[in-house]
XYZ file of C-alpha atoms in Angstrom:
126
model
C 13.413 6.769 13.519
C 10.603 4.532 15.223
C 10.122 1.070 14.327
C 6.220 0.029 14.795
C 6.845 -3.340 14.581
C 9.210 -3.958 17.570
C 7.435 -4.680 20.933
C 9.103 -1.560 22.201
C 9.301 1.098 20.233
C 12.928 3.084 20.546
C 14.772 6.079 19.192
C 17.522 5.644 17.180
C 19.914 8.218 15.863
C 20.768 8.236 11.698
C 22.996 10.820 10.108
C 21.124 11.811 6.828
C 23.624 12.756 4.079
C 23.555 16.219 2.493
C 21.786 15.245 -0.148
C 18.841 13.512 1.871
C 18.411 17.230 4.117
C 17.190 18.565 1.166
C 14.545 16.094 0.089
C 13.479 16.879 3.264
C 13.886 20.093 2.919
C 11.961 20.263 -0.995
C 9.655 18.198 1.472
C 8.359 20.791 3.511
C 8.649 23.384 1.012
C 5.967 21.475 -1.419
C 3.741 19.846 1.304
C 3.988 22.061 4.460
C 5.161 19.547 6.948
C 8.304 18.117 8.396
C 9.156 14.932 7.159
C 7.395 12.682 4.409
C 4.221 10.937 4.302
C 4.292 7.557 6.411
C 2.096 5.016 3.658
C 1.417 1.521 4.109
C 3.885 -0.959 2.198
C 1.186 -2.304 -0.029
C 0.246 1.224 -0.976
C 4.200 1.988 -1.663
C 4.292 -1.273 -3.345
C 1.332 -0.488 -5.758
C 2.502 3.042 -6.832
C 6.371 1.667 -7.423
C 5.055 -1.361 -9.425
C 2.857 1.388 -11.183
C 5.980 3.854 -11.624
C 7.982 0.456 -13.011
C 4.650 -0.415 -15.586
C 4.994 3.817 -17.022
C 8.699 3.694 -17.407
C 8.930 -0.021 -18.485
C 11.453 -1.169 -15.593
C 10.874 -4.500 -15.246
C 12.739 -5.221 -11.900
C 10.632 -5.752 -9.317
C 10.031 -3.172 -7.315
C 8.830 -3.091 -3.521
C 9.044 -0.663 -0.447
C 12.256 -2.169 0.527
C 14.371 -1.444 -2.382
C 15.218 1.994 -0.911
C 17.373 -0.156 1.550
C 18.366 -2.571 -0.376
C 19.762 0.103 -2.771
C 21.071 1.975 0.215
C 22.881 -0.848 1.384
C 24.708 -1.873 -1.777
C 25.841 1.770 -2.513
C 27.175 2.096 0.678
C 29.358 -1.155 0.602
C 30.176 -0.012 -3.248
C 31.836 3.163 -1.520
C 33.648 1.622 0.990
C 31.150 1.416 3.659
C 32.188 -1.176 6.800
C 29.215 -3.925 6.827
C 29.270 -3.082 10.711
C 28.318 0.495 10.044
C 25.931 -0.551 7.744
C 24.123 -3.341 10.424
C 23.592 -0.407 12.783
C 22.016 2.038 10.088
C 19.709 -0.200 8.940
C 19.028 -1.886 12.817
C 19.752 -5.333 11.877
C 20.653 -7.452 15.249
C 22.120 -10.006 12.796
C 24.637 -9.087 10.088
C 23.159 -12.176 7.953
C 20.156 -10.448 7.869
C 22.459 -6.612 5.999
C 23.867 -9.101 4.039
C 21.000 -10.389 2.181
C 20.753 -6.215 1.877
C 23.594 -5.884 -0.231
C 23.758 -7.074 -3.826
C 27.612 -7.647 -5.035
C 27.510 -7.142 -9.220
C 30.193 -7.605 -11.545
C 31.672 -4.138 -11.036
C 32.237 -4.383 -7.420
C 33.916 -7.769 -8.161
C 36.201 -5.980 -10.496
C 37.081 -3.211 -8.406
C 38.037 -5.073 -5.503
C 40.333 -7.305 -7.329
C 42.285 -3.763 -9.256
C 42.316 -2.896 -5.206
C 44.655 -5.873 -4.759
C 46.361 -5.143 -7.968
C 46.883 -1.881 -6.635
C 48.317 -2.936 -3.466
C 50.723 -5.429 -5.188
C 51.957 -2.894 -7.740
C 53.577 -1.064 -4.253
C 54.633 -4.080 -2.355
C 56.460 -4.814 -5.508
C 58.108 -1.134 -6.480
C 58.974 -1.214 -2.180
C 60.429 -4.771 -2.804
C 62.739 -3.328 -6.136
């Protein structure tokens, strides 16, 4: 991956998952070409908020939710936040955090984690 916007551009290795080798792969299959389509954010922006106006979504939606999506699944799994500031190429991990959006059901599941973790202390204690 390139980044355009840095004042020197670098090479940086990311793992794809499974599933993200064969978009790429449906990719080449459909268009002919390795890789997808580099568009401008405004165009991106444009088509999503046109996508969100057809199916009635009425988040707003922008080029960067693919990371910000990205981000918050990957913490929901159990991702380390250090992991996740070198995938997405964040110097600072205030600026991954403001990537990741904790809801309700994370909140949840990490408190049954502790619940879980007490049940054994306590059957190791009896």
């Amino acid at each position: 991956m390139q980044k355009t916007y840095d004042k020197k551009l670098k090479e940086m290795m990311l793992p794809l998952t499974k599933e993200a080798i064969s978009y790429l792969e449906d990719s080449r299959l459909e268009e002919g070409c390795v890789g997808f389509h580099s568009y401008a954010d405004q165009y991106s922006n444009r088509t999503l908020k046109a996508i969100a106006k057809e199916l009635e979504i009425e988040t707003d939606l922008h080029h960067h939710i693919g990371r910000e999506t990205f981000a918050t699944e990957f913490i929901r799994r159990g991702g380390k936040i250090e992991v996740l500031q070198t995938l997405l190429d964040h110097g600072k991990i205030s600026t991954t955090l403001k990537y990741v959006h904790v809801d309700d059901d994370m909140k949840c599941e990490a408190i049954r984690m502790l619940d879980d973790q007490n049940e054994v202390r306590m059957a190791v204690v009896a």
